[in-house]
Amino acid sequence: MAGQNYRSTPVDLREQLAFDEETTKLAISSLLGNGEISECAVLSTCNRSEVYVVAESVESGLSRIRETYTNLFQIPLATIDPILYKHQGSKAVHQLFAVAAGIDSMVIGEPQILGQVKDAFAVASQSKATRLILNRLFSQAIEVGKKVRTETSIGSGAVSIPFAAVEIVKNIFDKLGNRSALVVGAGETGVLAARHLKNAGFGSIVLTNRTFSKAARLAEEIGGSARRFEDLTECLVASDVVLCATSSPEPILKAATIAEVARDRKMPFFLVDLAVPRDIDPAVRKISGAILYDLDDLKVIVDRNQKQRIKEAERGRSILEEEVGRFGRWMDALDSTLTIRLLRSKLERISGAELERHGKGLSPEEKKHLQRFAHGLLNKILHTPTLRLKSMNGSSASSEEQRIVKDLFALEEEDGE
Amino acid sequence: MHQFIEVTNAALPVLYGILFAAYLSAFLGKGEVWVRRVTSFLPFLVVLHGAYLAGRTIHLGHIPLLSRSEAMSTVGFCLAVIYLIQERQVRVREVGVFVLGPAWALQLFSSFHIQHIVLTQDPQFQGALFRFHVFTSILAYVGFAVAAFYGVLFLLLLREIESRRLGFMFSRLPALETLSRMNYRTVLLAFVLFTLGVITGTVWAIRVLEDHSAVDPKMIGSVVIWLIYASFLGLSALRRWQGRSGALLSLFGFAAVLTVFVALNFLLPSFHDFL
């Protein structure tokens, strides 16, 4: 496999090397073009693009991948080559498993990557570019991705400021569908926060901004409603959660107002201040029935969750090691099966030729008798080596034994012919 | 019947143990599929436990409260019943470990020490009305205790969120709103049972006791408890006193229960001394 990601490649170059559906299909047909590559798949996300191939040799595989990158994106090899990481055998398997598990992601444990691995596999399958090995590799990678997420807490705990705020909201209210959120400020942060709240499932999202038209535009975009800034207190009364992100130099929400609004509520009135300088008077912290989180509070949570995910990733790595081993054992078994098949086929060919040479002039009954004799002899000869090769599956000596058998019987040459 | 009682007595701690393990996994957020499967057997366990207690009552001819072991099994059963009703309403399994854990411990102790023998009981403390009074009252007290516990969980989670130190409770417990609803509904259920217990107890006392003018301290205490919880429910309905206030009120109510039924038990004579 070869690929580039957020660690090896600056974002401007990464953008140029992203595969969309069309370029993925072009890449697949280019890779399979001259017959050196028997299987391939392309995984492309905003943080990486990776190409997995089953090739006759490592050199030919890598060379075809390099060619595909340079031809498809019209970028010189001198630029591409230094940023491409290349792995083969178990390291390539480990790479795909780590990607699927979210261990190799920029945001460790992010959930989207598993879906992207599934998509990559689906496109390659539909293009008939995957067979025995990549089918097994990608299926197991998807399994590994799920396993790591289930057996570790790699995906738990918010690792972005808006998600951290939403996570707290979910620990206060059990059904957000009948809850109302107010977003004050329609700048970049306000837009992001409003989207997060919408995605979290809030039944109603109200936006307000000093420039009403901006609030109205954003409200239309996310499916909320806009209110004039003058109606702020009224909006506060009707809201369960308030998120402030304006560029006001002074607090726009005073403690006295919040004290009045928070009174007699069943559940705490939750306020999030994402602005610097702050939009909400810090004295709100002292009001019973109101809970205020500012950027620093959320940053502490995000940092702690990130550290926790790094720890969990370590646990995930031990699962990866086991799974890479499992895949390796499967490959060994596949190799020994192929070796046995090649050996049998060669001996059957020899036996057939000899039968034809010595069968001339024999009666049909004698020929049958001779065939039965040859078949029995062949089975007897192959019995012990077959058992031995099978029993060595997964052991370190297995590939050495297979090499000896292939050398002794010149099986690779026969296969090539 | 004797054989059924013996077999069930041995099986109950094992079954509660399995359920406890499943609810512990639910609390720790692990093994979703097997947790769902195992915890779905809780209604069957409750029915089995109920059949065991009913069987004892029929077979031995006395309510299963005359010995400490019997009382423990009955309280364990009441815990499971109260929890089951709440779980059916709110569909939350994360807190089951805290209720079924004590139920398991009580049944374990009971199963080891209980004797399947007939105990003598004053004839006036028999009959369906008396049994109904005792059973609904115990269910109600257990309900008040469970509600108070939900109140404690609510306050612990609220404290974590307010102090911005999000930790163990934050990642394990259901939302504050859910805990508040569980607290309120359990109080409501316990209050209905308690009202039934007070009414049936009063009717039974009028029928059985000769001296109707006797004032029993626990009866007075029961009225006080009834008034406290009636105020709780009234305030919840009228002034939206749920959440923190609801949690504190249910704790206050349960403190009153403890005061009446522990302190008065030792301090003042009462015709409730058989309990």
XYZ file of C-alpha atoms in Angstrom:
692
model
C 0.000 0.000 0.000
C 1.019 3.600 -0.421
C -0.664 6.777 0.661
C -0.393 10.228 2.118
C -2.107 11.810 5.101
C -2.276 14.872 7.358
C 1.080 13.968 8.900
C 3.012 13.615 5.653
C 1.329 16.207 3.462
C 0.422 19.885 3.859
C -3.272 20.638 3.435
C -2.914 22.475 0.083
C -1.256 19.453 -1.505
C -3.617 17.054 0.295
C -6.549 18.810 -1.344
C -5.060 18.129 -4.763
C -4.509 14.459 -3.997
C -8.059 13.680 -2.891
C -9.917 11.041 -4.903
C -13.586 11.633 -5.664
C -15.788 8.823 -6.980
C -14.813 9.432 -10.577
C -11.060 9.642 -9.953
C -11.325 6.561 -7.714
C -12.773 4.561 -10.588
C -10.153 5.934 -12.985
C -7.429 5.015 -10.501
C -8.787 1.488 -10.158
C -8.890 0.895 -13.916
C -5.404 2.386 -14.287
C -4.006 0.169 -11.506
C -5.528 -2.994 -12.918
C -4.508 -1.978 -16.447
C -1.383 -4.006 -17.252
C -2.074 -7.128 -15.199
C 0.676 -6.657 -12.607
C -1.933 -5.831 -10.005
C -4.694 -8.374 -9.355
C -6.677 -6.481 -6.687
C -6.874 -2.858 -5.552
C -8.877 -0.385 -3.490
C -8.660 3.367 -2.930
C -9.479 5.017 0.392
C -9.811 8.785 0.306
C -10.957 11.158 3.068
C -10.249 14.824 3.774
C -7.205 13.806 5.811
C -5.733 11.027 3.692
C -5.699 9.064 0.476
C -4.385 5.504 0.477
C -4.150 2.877 -2.242
C -4.115 -0.827 -1.355
C -3.015 -3.355 -3.971
C -2.285 -7.056 -4.360
C 0.618 -7.158 -6.799
C 3.045 -9.641 -8.273
C 5.909 -7.889 -6.517
C 6.324 -4.995 -4.108
C 8.246 -2.983 -6.706
C 5.657 -3.368 -9.435
C 2.820 -2.538 -7.021
C 4.472 0.633 -5.732
C 5.496 1.717 -9.165
C 1.905 1.421 -10.443
C 0.610 3.407 -7.439
C 3.149 6.188 -8.046
C 2.213 6.292 -11.720
C -1.468 6.499 -10.862
C -0.921 9.437 -8.499
C 1.249 11.349 -10.964
C -0.901 10.694 -14.020
C -4.234 11.264 -12.344
C -3.381 14.453 -10.461
C -0.744 15.776 -12.876
C 1.767 16.252 -10.088
C 5.464 15.424 -10.666
C 6.878 12.251 -9.138
C 9.519 14.331 -7.330
C 6.712 16.016 -5.367
C 4.649 12.886 -4.792
C 7.312 10.370 -3.848
C 8.647 12.020 -0.675
C 5.168 12.392 0.854
C 3.986 8.853 0.122
C 4.361 6.328 2.926
C 4.691 2.759 1.689
C 3.963 -0.437 3.544
C 3.832 -4.073 2.547
C 2.668 -7.324 4.116
C 1.636 -7.131 7.764
C 2.534 -3.408 7.996
C 0.053 -2.626 5.224
C -2.580 -4.707 7.041
C -1.805 -2.866 10.279
C -2.173 0.485 8.511
C -5.679 -0.281 7.212
C -6.786 -1.696 10.573
C -5.447 1.382 12.394
C -7.266 3.656 9.956
C -10.549 1.748 10.333
C -10.277 1.820 14.129
C -9.772 5.593 14.139
C -6.352 5.188 15.773
C -4.583 6.840 12.840
C -7.090 9.698 12.586
C -6.281 13.324 13.299
C -9.103 13.282 15.888
C -8.512 9.888 17.521
C -11.586 7.670 17.554
C -13.637 9.857 15.165
C -16.583 7.826 13.904
C -16.738 8.837 10.213
C -13.643 6.927 9.124
C -15.253 3.512 9.510
C -18.010 4.521 7.087
C -15.377 5.831 4.677
C -13.527 2.492 4.792
C -16.827 0.733 4.047
C -17.461 3.098 1.113
C -13.961 2.516 -0.290
C -14.532 -1.239 -0.129
C -17.940 -0.923 -1.758
C -16.592 1.131 -4.689
C -13.696 -1.290 -5.228
C -16.051 -4.277 -5.037
C -18.487 -2.740 -7.504
C -15.579 -2.092 -9.873
C -14.683 -5.793 -9.512
C -11.248 -4.771 -8.216
C -11.334 -6.895 -5.078
C -11.060 -10.658 -4.826
C -10.038 -13.111 -2.167
C -7.350 -11.101 -0.367
C -8.772 -7.563 -0.361
C -12.283 -8.882 0.326
C -10.973 -10.544 3.445
C -8.705 -7.594 4.353
C -11.432 -4.937 4.139
C -14.097 -7.116 5.790
C -11.746 -7.769 8.690
C -10.753 -4.071 8.842
C -14.427 -3.125 9.267
C -14.775 -5.787 11.970
C -11.646 -4.467 13.706
C -12.974 -0.901 13.556
C -16.159 -1.981 15.320
C -14.310 -4.158 17.821
C -11.924 -1.395 18.908
C -14.826 1.010 19.349
C -16.810 -1.535 21.374
C -14.014 -2.833 23.560
C -12.342 0.496 24.297
C -13.650 4.001 24.954
C -11.736 5.415 22.013
C -14.789 7.226 20.684
C -16.224 8.514 23.930
C -15.919 12.011 25.335
C -16.288 15.118 23.185
C -13.100 16.378 21.595
C -14.361 19.647 20.190
C -15.724 22.676 22.050
C -19.264 22.591 20.547
C -19.517 18.814 21.057
C -18.426 19.196 24.684
C -21.256 21.704 25.206
C -23.765 19.368 23.526
C -22.563 16.465 25.683
C -23.317 18.423 28.854
C -26.739 19.388 27.488
C -27.482 15.695 26.915
C -26.641 14.976 30.549
C -29.165 17.571 31.667
C -32.119 16.934 29.349
C -33.168 13.471 28.230
C -35.200 14.414 25.157
C -33.923 17.333 23.136
C -36.765 17.110 20.612
C -39.039 19.179 22.853
C -36.311 21.545 24.041
C -35.432 24.983 22.757
C -31.953 26.418 22.244
C -31.085 30.062 21.753
C -27.953 31.052 19.833
C -26.877 34.656 20.337
C -24.533 35.832 17.581
C -24.440 34.822 13.930
C -20.668 34.893 13.374
C -18.534 31.885 12.482
C -18.692 30.376 16.004
C -22.421 31.027 16.256
C -23.036 29.269 12.937
C -20.976 26.257 14.003
C -22.710 26.085 17.382
C -26.167 26.362 15.816
C -25.368 23.487 13.463
C -24.146 21.314 16.329
C -27.297 22.022 18.328
C -29.460 21.205 15.317
C -27.593 17.942 14.757
C -27.964 17.098 18.452
C -31.731 17.032 17.891
C -33.053 20.227 19.487
C -36.701 20.711 18.627
C -36.368 24.447 18.243
C -33.373 26.652 17.561
C -33.787 30.396 17.810
C -31.115 32.749 16.513
C -30.651 36.345 17.391
C -28.059 38.867 16.301
C -27.597 42.615 16.351
C -27.866 42.524 12.551
C -31.201 40.779 12.134
C -30.669 39.867 8.465
C -27.644 37.700 9.363
C -29.652 35.822 11.990
C -32.515 35.368 9.519
C -30.159 33.999 6.848
C -28.571 31.526 9.243
C -31.964 30.506 10.638
C -33.171 29.701 7.146
C -30.019 27.740 6.432
C -30.261 25.481 9.484
C -34.032 25.315 9.788
C -34.415 27.492 12.891
C -36.153 30.781 13.545
C -34.721 34.294 13.887
C -35.656 36.907 16.494
C -34.674 40.546 16.836
C -31.932 41.336 19.348
C -34.322 43.599 21.253
C -36.400 40.487 22.121
C -33.438 38.835 23.844
C -35.011 38.605 27.330
C -38.205 37.159 25.890
C -36.122 34.588 23.975
C -34.240 33.687 27.166
C -37.478 32.904 28.983
C -38.529 30.473 26.268
C -35.142 28.725 26.066
C -33.655 25.769 27.910
C -30.133 26.280 26.611
C -28.397 29.500 25.600
C -25.224 29.694 23.573
C -23.521 33.074 23.205
C -20.887 33.865 20.602
C -20.962 37.573 19.792
C -18.079 40.011 19.440
C -19.532 42.376 22.005
C -16.812 44.047 24.143
C -19.047 43.819 27.219
C -21.293 41.110 28.671
C -24.704 41.154 27.015
C -26.348 38.858 29.583
C -26.368 40.306 33.101
C -26.592 38.186 36.238
C -29.822 39.905 37.357
C -31.571 39.007 34.088
C -30.434 35.391 34.282
C -31.487 35.131 37.945
C -34.971 36.220 36.961
C -35.161 33.899 33.952
C -33.705 30.863 35.763
C -36.160 31.047 38.669
C -38.750 28.268 39.109
C -37.354 26.015 36.392
C -37.603 22.264 36.777
C -34.231 21.720 35.172
C -31.143 23.949 35.351
C -30.917 26.810 32.859
C -27.795 25.959 30.871
C -25.682 28.737 29.410
C -22.573 28.424 27.268
C -20.327 31.404 26.635
C -18.135 30.838 23.578
C -17.152 34.501 23.210
C -13.918 36.285 24.031
C -14.388 38.784 25.640
C -17.166 37.016 27.481
C -20.830 37.627 26.633
C -22.255 36.391 29.933
C -21.573 37.993 33.288
C -19.395 35.498 35.268
C -21.518 36.265 38.350
C -24.131 33.969 36.775
C -22.126 31.070 38.249
C -23.455 32.009 41.681
C -27.099 31.863 40.632
C -28.955 28.795 41.807
C -30.732 27.101 38.914
C -28.317 28.402 36.262
C -25.201 26.631 35.038
C -22.629 28.582 33.070
C -19.755 27.114 31.080
C -17.259 29.339 29.271
C -14.563 28.542 26.716
C -11.957 27.707 29.359
C -14.294 25.245 31.111
C -15.019 23.466 27.831
C -11.358 23.494 26.831
C -10.466 21.643 30.052
C -13.063 18.965 29.223
C -11.868 18.629 25.629
C -8.208 18.325 26.686
C -9.047 15.669 29.247
C -11.107 13.697 26.735
C -8.302 13.880 24.197
C -5.829 12.478 26.722
C -8.319 9.737 27.563
C -8.685 8.829 23.878
C -4.898 8.618 23.473
C -4.853 6.178 26.396
C -7.681 4.155 24.865
C -5.862 4.118 21.516
C -3.048 2.229 23.259
C -5.555 -0.443 24.275
C -6.850 -0.424 20.717
C -3.333 -1.067 19.400
C -3.129 -4.374 21.245
C -6.387 -5.424 19.559
C -4.830 -4.419 16.223
C -1.778 -6.583 16.886
C -3.978 -9.605 17.529
C -6.028 -8.954 14.418
C -2.979 -8.429 12.203
C -1.736 -11.796 13.495
C -5.076 -13.383 12.650
C -4.934 -11.986 9.122
C -1.336 -13.213 8.768
C -2.377 -16.740 9.780
C -5.160 -16.633 7.212
C -2.664 -15.541 4.534
C -0.298 -18.374 5.506
C -3.137 -20.842 5.213
C -3.985 -19.365 1.845
C -0.347 -19.687 0.727
C -0.071 -23.298 1.835
C -3.372 -24.112 0.102
C -1.996 -22.560 -3.086
C 1.285 -24.472 -2.750
C -0.581 -27.751 -2.256
C -2.791 -26.981 -5.241
C 0.238 -26.153 -7.433
C 2.039 -29.314 -6.338
C -0.967 -31.527 -7.004
C -1.616 -29.913 -10.352
C 2.027 -30.408 -11.424
C 2.040 -34.068 -10.381
C -1.299 -34.641 -12.105
C 0.106 -33.145 -15.294
C 3.171 -35.432 -15.131
C 0.993 -38.419 -14.368
C -1.348 -37.577 -17.261
C 1.535 -37.269 -19.703
C 3.048 -40.576 -18.590
C -0.295 -42.319 -18.801
C -0.708 -41.114 -22.347
C 2.819 -42.228 -23.274
C 2.472 -45.730 -21.811
C -1.227 -46.208 -22.523
C -0.876 -46.663 -26.263
C -1.809 -50.149 -27.276
C -3.558 -50.963 -24.024
C -7.176 -52.039 -23.876
C -9.689 -49.566 -22.327
C -9.915 -51.764 -19.255
C -6.156 -51.863 -18.835
C -6.023 -48.082 -19.281
C -8.598 -47.644 -16.526
C -6.625 -49.949 -14.286
C -3.446 -47.967 -14.949
C -5.272 -44.665 -14.268
C -6.541 -45.966 -10.928
C -3.014 -47.084 -10.072
C -1.540 -43.665 -10.987
C -4.241 -41.806 -9.069
C -3.732 -43.939 -5.966
C 0.056 -43.542 -6.147
C -0.279 -39.772 -6.516
C -2.574 -39.534 -3.490
C -0.240 -41.663 -1.391
C 2.766 -39.521 -2.368
C 0.937 -36.236 -1.699
C -0.698 -37.292 1.582
C 2.243 -36.612 3.901
C 3.457 -33.312 2.376
C -0.151 -32.028 2.292
C -0.681 -32.790 5.966
C 2.684 -31.325 6.853
C 2.096 -28.070 4.967
C -1.368 -27.693 6.484
C -0.151 -28.414 10.013
C 2.492 -25.713 9.729
C -0.025 -22.960 8.930
C 0.679 -19.869 10.967
C 4.104 -21.040 12.146
C 7.286 -19.189 11.280
C 8.628 -22.240 9.447
C 5.589 -22.444 7.177
C 6.791 -20.030 4.500
C 10.254 -21.627 4.503
C 8.728 -25.090 3.969
C 6.587 -23.734 1.150
C 9.619 -22.135 -0.475
C 11.508 -25.439 -0.350
C 8.578 -27.315 -1.920
C 8.212 -24.677 -4.614
C 11.981 -24.726 -5.342
C 12.219 -28.531 -5.404
C 9.318 -28.921 -7.811
C 9.895 -25.635 -9.677
C 6.302 -24.680 -8.955
C 6.626 -20.883 -9.502
C 8.008 -21.498 -13.019
C 5.215 -23.906 -13.794
C 2.693 -21.404 -12.454
C 4.257 -18.671 -14.623
C 3.969 -20.792 -17.698
C -45.154 -26.877 48.017
C -42.335 -27.435 50.505
C -40.080 -28.599 47.690
C -40.972 -25.534 45.571
C -40.122 -23.257 48.509
C -36.781 -24.965 49.077
C -35.779 -24.958 45.409
C -36.853 -21.346 44.889
C -35.088 -20.297 48.084
C -31.844 -21.702 46.648
C -32.423 -20.351 43.132
C -33.343 -16.759 44.032
C -29.872 -15.556 45.163
C -28.303 -17.109 42.057
C -30.829 -15.443 39.743
C -30.501 -12.083 41.529
C -26.724 -12.451 41.203
C -26.950 -12.922 37.443
C -29.312 -9.948 37.131
C -26.965 -7.872 39.306
C -24.033 -8.692 36.989
C -26.113 -7.636 33.967
C -27.190 -4.361 35.587
C -23.607 -3.681 36.643
C -22.578 -4.095 33.003
C -25.378 -1.722 31.986
C -24.063 0.835 34.482
C -20.530 0.451 33.137
C -21.851 0.714 29.575
C -20.640 -2.727 28.501
C -22.076 -5.764 26.723
C -25.225 -4.179 25.322
C -26.711 -7.309 23.764
C -26.359 -9.726 26.678
C -27.382 -7.001 29.137
C -30.609 -6.433 27.198
C -31.287 -10.168 27.092
C -30.561 -10.874 30.752
C -32.303 -7.811 32.167
C -35.436 -8.685 30.220
C -35.814 -11.592 32.677
C -36.398 -9.259 35.630
C -40.240 -9.539 35.430
C -39.941 -13.343 35.589
C -37.656 -13.118 38.603
C -40.110 -10.792 40.336
C -42.973 -13.208 39.608
C -40.905 -16.124 40.913
C -39.969 -14.227 44.084
C -43.621 -13.243 44.569
C -44.681 -16.874 44.118
C -42.058 -17.919 46.671
C -43.366 -15.463 49.277
C -46.999 -16.339 48.510
C -46.092 -20.022 48.735
C -44.526 -19.504 52.152
C -47.551 -17.579 53.354
C -49.940 -20.338 52.227
C -47.754 -23.254 53.281
C -46.597 -21.937 56.653
C -49.718 -19.914 57.448
C -48.022 -16.640 58.409
C -46.929 -13.495 56.601
C -43.248 -13.688 55.596
C -42.205 -11.027 58.092
C -42.039 -12.854 61.380
C -38.347 -13.665 61.242
C -35.501 -11.414 60.183
C -34.743 -13.663 57.182
C -38.352 -13.539 56.023
C -38.475 -9.765 56.378
C -35.263 -9.449 54.363
C -36.650 -11.512 51.533
C -39.869 -9.465 51.538
C -37.966 -6.154 51.464
C -35.751 -7.507 48.653
C -38.871 -8.440 46.715
C -40.363 -4.980 47.278
C -37.143 -3.366 45.999
C -37.340 -5.466 42.825
C -41.044 -4.624 42.341
C -40.534 -0.878 42.782
C -37.530 -0.923 40.464
C -39.332 -2.987 37.835
C -42.292 -0.596 37.717
C -39.962 2.368 37.350
C -37.853 0.656 34.665
C -40.986 -0.101 32.649
C -41.966 3.562 32.802
C -38.656 5.293 32.164
C -36.782 2.605 30.177
C -33.503 3.282 31.934
C -31.309 0.418 33.135
C -28.207 2.284 34.295
C -29.368 2.674 37.889
C -30.735 -0.863 38.337
C -27.490 -2.021 39.886
C -28.064 0.247 42.910
C -31.516 -1.169 43.637
C -31.042 -4.787 42.655
C -27.669 -4.955 44.432
C -29.306 -4.531 47.874
C -32.173 -6.834 46.776
C -29.602 -9.509 45.948
C -27.738 -9.011 49.236
C -30.973 -9.238 51.240
C -32.095 -12.389 49.451
C -28.649 -13.949 49.763
C -28.676 -13.415 53.540
C -32.267 -14.593 53.764
C -31.706 -17.765 51.705
C -28.774 -18.786 53.884
C -30.512 -18.240 57.222
C -34.187 -18.797 56.585
C -35.975 -21.760 58.150
C -39.056 -23.238 56.547
C -40.965 -23.646 59.796
C -44.315 -22.444 61.095
C -43.974 -19.453 63.431
C -46.694 -18.538 65.863
C -48.570 -15.367 65.119
C -51.266 -13.571 67.085
C -54.548 -14.578 65.380
C -55.673 -10.935 65.146
C -52.663 -10.215 62.847
C -54.009 -12.489 60.158
C -56.477 -12.096 57.348
C -56.322 -10.564 53.887
C -56.883 -6.966 55.016
C -54.009 -7.051 57.491
C -51.709 -8.695 54.943
C -52.649 -6.096 52.332
C -51.962 -3.287 54.824
C -48.545 -4.695 55.716
C -47.519 -5.429 52.149
C -48.577 -2.065 50.677
C -46.938 -0.233 53.586
C -43.627 -2.030 53.128
C -43.759 -1.461 49.363
C -44.427 2.229 50.041
C -41.499 2.602 52.478
C -39.187 0.830 50.056
C -40.504 3.157 47.328
C -39.729 6.230 49.450
C -36.224 4.873 50.040
C -35.636 4.220 46.341
C -37.005 7.673 45.437
C -34.647 9.262 47.972
C -31.780 7.327 46.427
C -32.700 8.667 42.968
C -32.704 12.095 44.582
C -29.150 11.497 45.824
C -28.042 10.425 42.336
C -29.655 13.566 40.911
C -27.808 15.792 43.375
C -24.474 14.033 42.754
C -24.778 14.470 38.992
C -25.940 18.070 39.356
C -22.964 18.757 41.594
C -20.553 17.363 38.988
C -22.067 19.492 36.242
C -22.213 22.648 38.374
C -18.660 22.243 39.623
C -17.411 21.591 36.051
C -15.635 18.463 37.248
C -17.288 15.971 34.957
C -16.367 12.521 36.148
C -17.729 9.114 36.975
C -21.384 10.064 37.529
C -21.432 12.230 34.405
C -20.334 9.402 32.163
C -22.500 6.698 33.793
C -25.812 8.135 34.950
C -28.823 9.046 32.830
C -29.657 12.738 32.302
C -30.723 14.927 35.232
C -34.198 15.200 33.745
C -34.540 11.397 33.681
C -33.370 11.056 37.276
C -35.810 13.762 38.307
C -38.650 11.964 36.551
C -37.666 8.665 38.204
C -37.575 10.399 41.585
C -41.004 11.989 41.081
C -42.708 8.884 39.694
C -41.338 6.635 42.421
C -42.562 9.064 45.088
C -45.967 9.137 43.378
C -46.160 5.333 43.285
C -45.000 5.006 46.895
C -47.473 7.682 47.984
C -50.402 5.820 46.394
C -49.282 2.592 48.091
C -48.762 4.388 51.389
C -52.264 5.905 51.204
C -53.695 2.442 50.587
C -51.646 1.101 53.494
C -52.873 3.829 55.855
C -56.516 3.334 54.809
C -56.444 -0.456 55.111
C -54.509 -0.220 58.382
C -57.098 2.152 59.820
C -60.008 -0.068 58.705
C -58.267 -3.138 60.143
C -57.573 -1.353 63.455
C -61.218 -0.269 63.757
C -62.384 -3.836 63.082
C -59.905 -5.704 65.247
C -58.763 -3.487 68.074
C -61.067 -3.058 70.998
C -59.814 0.312 72.178
C -60.593 2.731 69.321
C -59.531 5.763 71.308
C -55.912 4.558 71.536
C -53.525 6.958 69.842
C -50.585 5.139 68.335
C -47.413 7.245 67.824
C -46.698 5.458 64.549
C -50.137 6.247 63.254
C -49.507 9.896 63.999
C -46.113 9.526 62.360
C -47.761 7.988 59.310
C -50.058 10.968 59.000
C -47.045 13.295 59.215
C -45.293 11.293 56.481
C -48.433 11.327 54.375
C -48.668 15.119 54.730
C -45.003 15.599 53.810
C -45.283 13.554 50.642
C -48.677 15.052 49.779
C -47.012 18.484 50.013
C -44.149 17.209 47.856
C -46.521 16.092 45.137
C -48.660 19.199 45.437
C -45.636 21.476 45.198
C -44.311 19.507 42.265
C -47.573 19.941 40.422
C -48.219 23.547 41.340
C -44.809 25.171 41.562
C -42.763 22.909 39.346
C -40.786 21.725 42.365
C -38.941 19.005 40.595
C -35.256 18.758 39.862
C -33.106 19.905 42.778
C -36.036 20.880 45.013
C -37.769 17.578 44.294
C -34.620 15.625 45.105
C -34.186 17.505 48.393
C -37.852 17.063 49.300
C -37.728 13.324 48.714
C -34.655 13.143 50.958
C -36.460 15.166 53.617
C -39.496 12.875 53.306
C -37.396 9.767 53.702
C -35.622 11.281 56.703
C -39.097 11.717 58.214
C -39.872 8.046 57.474
C -36.685 6.984 59.243
C -37.419 9.243 62.182
C -40.926 7.882 62.622
C -40.181 4.215 62.145
C -36.771 3.936 63.735
C -36.747 6.559 66.440
C -40.360 6.081 67.563
C -39.891 2.332 67.602
C -37.327 2.685 70.354
C -38.758 5.646 72.211
C -42.501 5.141 72.473
C -44.725 2.115 73.049
C -46.960 1.269 70.102
C -49.264 -1.462 68.908
C -46.991 -1.593 65.835
C -44.360 -3.311 67.986
C -44.868 -6.583 66.130
C -42.953 -4.986 63.256
